[in-house]
């Protein structure tokens, strides 16, 4: 049985996180460098291919809830949820639903 679209999306989030985690240190977290690489490679279209280190630092600081200098999977999913909400709001506004 094929996974549903939503199940496939969940699997892709997990695979994408682990594609970048562990290159520098703990394999279950993203370092600043790993997070930057993930943001640029996987979300460049939505983020405008920003090379702004300050923007990456802000995202890292906002996400790193426990202040350990790394982003764990839960913190990563919070980012994905927030970006998804922002994209939904953007597309609703473009359609004139507000």
mmCIF file with all atom_site columns, C-alpha atoms in Angstrom, residues 4-65:
data_model
loop_
_atom_site.group_PDB
_atom_site.id
_atom_site.type_symbol
_atom_site.label_atom_id
_atom_site.label_alt_id
_atom_site.label_comp_id
_atom_site.label_asym_id
_atom_site.label_entity_id
_atom_site.label_seq_id
_atom_site.pdbx_PDB_ins_code
_atom_site.Cartn_x
_atom_site.Cartn_y
_atom_site.Cartn_z
_atom_site.occupancy
_atom_site.B_iso_or_equiv
_atom_site.pdbx_formal_charge
_atom_site.auth_seq_id
_atom_site.auth_comp_id
_atom_site.auth_asym_id
_atom_site.auth_atom_id
_atom_site.pdbx_PDB_model_num
ATOM 1  C CA . UNK A 1 4  ? -0.646 8.954  1.480  1.00 0.00 ? 4  UNK A CA 1
ATOM 2  C CA . UNK A 1 5  ? 0.628  12.368 0.398  1.00 0.00 ? 5  UNK A CA 1
ATOM 3  C CA . UNK A 1 6  ? 0.727  13.492 4.021  1.00 0.00 ? 6  UNK A CA 1
ATOM 4  C CA . UNK A 1 7  ? 2.614  10.369 5.106  1.00 0.00 ? 7  UNK A CA 1
ATOM 5  C CA . UNK A 1 8  ? 5.070  10.928 2.254  1.00 0.00 ? 8  UNK A CA 1
ATOM 6  C CA . UNK A 1 9  ? 5.540  14.551 3.343  1.00 0.00 ? 9  UNK A CA 1
ATOM 7  C CA . UNK A 1 10 ? 6.268  13.417 6.914  1.00 0.00 ? 10 UNK A CA 1
ATOM 8  C CA . UNK A 1 11 ? 8.806  10.886 5.650  1.00 0.00 ? 11 UNK A CA 1
ATOM 9  C CA . UNK A 1 12 ? 10.444 13.583 3.515  1.00 0.00 ? 12 UNK A CA 1
ATOM 10 C CA . UNK A 1 13 ? 10.791 15.924 6.515  1.00 0.00 ? 13 UNK A CA 1
ATOM 11 C CA . UNK A 1 14 ? 12.514 13.170 8.485  1.00 0.00 ? 14 UNK A CA 1
ATOM 12 C CA . UNK A 1 15 ? 14.805 12.198 5.590  1.00 0.00 ? 15 UNK A CA 1
ATOM 13 C CA . UNK A 1 16 ? 15.700 15.821 4.861  1.00 0.00 ? 16 UNK A CA 1
ATOM 14 C CA . UNK A 1 17 ? 16.607 16.536 8.494  1.00 0.00 ? 17 UNK A CA 1
ATOM 15 C CA . UNK A 1 18 ? 18.885 13.486 8.632  1.00 0.00 ? 18 UNK A CA 1
ATOM 16 C CA . UNK A 1 19 ? 20.430 14.284 5.240  1.00 0.00 ? 19 UNK A CA 1
ATOM 17 C CA . UNK A 1 20 ? 22.042 17.353 6.862  1.00 0.00 ? 20 UNK A CA 1
ATOM 18 C CA . UNK A 1 21 ? 22.326 16.390 10.545 1.00 0.00 ? 21 UNK A CA 1
ATOM 19 C CA . UNK A 1 22 ? 25.489 14.789 11.839 1.00 0.00 ? 22 UNK A CA 1
ATOM 20 C CA . UNK A 1 23 ? 27.918 16.169 9.310  1.00 0.00 ? 23 UNK A CA 1
ATOM 21 C CA . UNK A 1 24 ? 29.401 18.241 12.151 1.00 0.00 ? 24 UNK A CA 1
ATOM 22 C CA . UNK A 1 25 ? 29.069 16.477 15.463 1.00 0.00 ? 25 UNK A CA 1
ATOM 23 C CA . UNK A 1 26 ? 25.849 14.988 16.834 1.00 0.00 ? 26 UNK A CA 1
ATOM 24 C CA . UNK A 1 27 ? 23.959 13.028 14.168 1.00 0.00 ? 27 UNK A CA 1
ATOM 25 C CA . UNK A 1 28 ? 20.613 13.910 15.785 1.00 0.00 ? 28 UNK A CA 1
ATOM 26 C CA . UNK A 1 29 ? 21.011 17.699 15.630 1.00 0.00 ? 29 UNK A CA 1
ATOM 27 C CA . UNK A 1 30 ? 21.806 20.428 13.130 1.00 0.00 ? 30 UNK A CA 1
ATOM 28 C CA . UNK A 1 31 ? 24.750 22.714 13.812 1.00 0.00 ? 31 UNK A CA 1
ATOM 29 C CA . UNK A 1 32 ? 24.667 26.306 12.550 1.00 0.00 ? 32 UNK A CA 1
ATOM 30 C CA . UNK A 1 33 ? 26.530 25.249 9.416  1.00 0.00 ? 33 UNK A CA 1
ATOM 31 C CA . UNK A 1 34 ? 24.245 22.293 8.782  1.00 0.00 ? 34 UNK A CA 1
ATOM 32 C CA . UNK A 1 35 ? 21.150 24.441 9.311  1.00 0.00 ? 35 UNK A CA 1
ATOM 33 C CA . UNK A 1 36 ? 22.471 27.063 6.905  1.00 0.00 ? 36 UNK A CA 1
ATOM 34 C CA . UNK A 1 37 ? 23.199 24.415 4.265  1.00 0.00 ? 37 UNK A CA 1
ATOM 35 C CA . UNK A 1 38 ? 19.720 22.910 4.702  1.00 0.00 ? 38 UNK A CA 1
ATOM 36 C CA . UNK A 1 39 ? 18.015 26.324 4.468  1.00 0.00 ? 39 UNK A CA 1
ATOM 37 C CA . UNK A 1 40 ? 19.938 27.319 1.347  1.00 0.00 ? 40 UNK A CA 1
ATOM 38 C CA . UNK A 1 41 ? 19.682 23.965 -0.434 1.00 0.00 ? 41 UNK A CA 1
ATOM 39 C CA . UNK A 1 42 ? 16.148 22.967 0.478  1.00 0.00 ? 42 UNK A CA 1
ATOM 40 C CA . UNK A 1 43 ? 14.333 26.280 0.982  1.00 0.00 ? 43 UNK A CA 1
ATOM 41 C CA . UNK A 1 44 ? 16.259 28.642 -1.264 1.00 0.00 ? 44 UNK A CA 1
ATOM 42 C CA . UNK A 1 45 ? 13.232 29.420 -3.423 1.00 0.00 ? 45 UNK A CA 1
ATOM 43 C CA . UNK A 1 46 ? 11.087 30.399 -0.428 1.00 0.00 ? 46 UNK A CA 1
ATOM 44 C CA . UNK A 1 47 ? 13.869 32.212 1.367  1.00 0.00 ? 47 UNK A CA 1
ATOM 45 C CA . UNK A 1 48 ? 15.069 34.060 -1.719 1.00 0.00 ? 48 UNK A CA 1
ATOM 46 C CA . UNK A 1 49 ? 18.453 32.276 -1.765 1.00 0.00 ? 49 UNK A CA 1
ATOM 47 C CA . UNK A 1 50 ? 19.605 34.586 1.001  1.00 0.00 ? 50 UNK A CA 1
ATOM 48 C CA . UNK A 1 51 ? 23.302 34.312 1.748  1.00 0.00 ? 51 UNK A CA 1
ATOM 49 C CA . UNK A 1 52 ? 22.814 36.580 4.751  1.00 0.00 ? 52 UNK A CA 1
ATOM 50 C CA . UNK A 1 53 ? 24.620 35.019 7.710  1.00 0.00 ? 53 UNK A CA 1
ATOM 51 C CA . UNK A 1 54 ? 22.752 37.365 10.030 1.00 0.00 ? 54 UNK A CA 1
ATOM 52 C CA . UNK A 1 55 ? 19.421 35.925 8.843  1.00 0.00 ? 55 UNK A CA 1
ATOM 53 C CA . UNK A 1 56 ? 20.652 32.365 9.428  1.00 0.00 ? 56 UNK A CA 1
ATOM 54 C CA . UNK A 1 57 ? 21.864 33.367 12.905 1.00 0.00 ? 57 UNK A CA 1
ATOM 55 C CA . UNK A 1 58 ? 18.461 34.858 13.694 1.00 0.00 ? 58 UNK A CA 1
ATOM 56 C CA . UNK A 1 59 ? 16.687 31.683 12.583 1.00 0.00 ? 59 UNK A CA 1
ATOM 57 C CA . UNK A 1 60 ? 19.139 29.594 14.626 1.00 0.00 ? 60 UNK A CA 1
ATOM 58 C CA . UNK A 1 61 ? 18.687 31.737 17.733 1.00 0.00 ? 61 UNK A CA 1
ATOM 59 C CA . UNK A 1 62 ? 14.907 31.713 17.378 1.00 0.00 ? 62 UNK A CA 1
ATOM 60 C CA . UNK A 1 63 ? 14.828 27.928 16.910 1.00 0.00 ? 63 UNK A CA 1
ATOM 61 C CA . UNK A 1 64 ? 17.365 26.899 19.509 1.00 0.00 ? 64 UNK A CA 1
ATOM 62 C CA . UNK A 1 65 ? 14.858 26.842 22.355 1.00 0.00 ? 65 UNK A CA 1
#
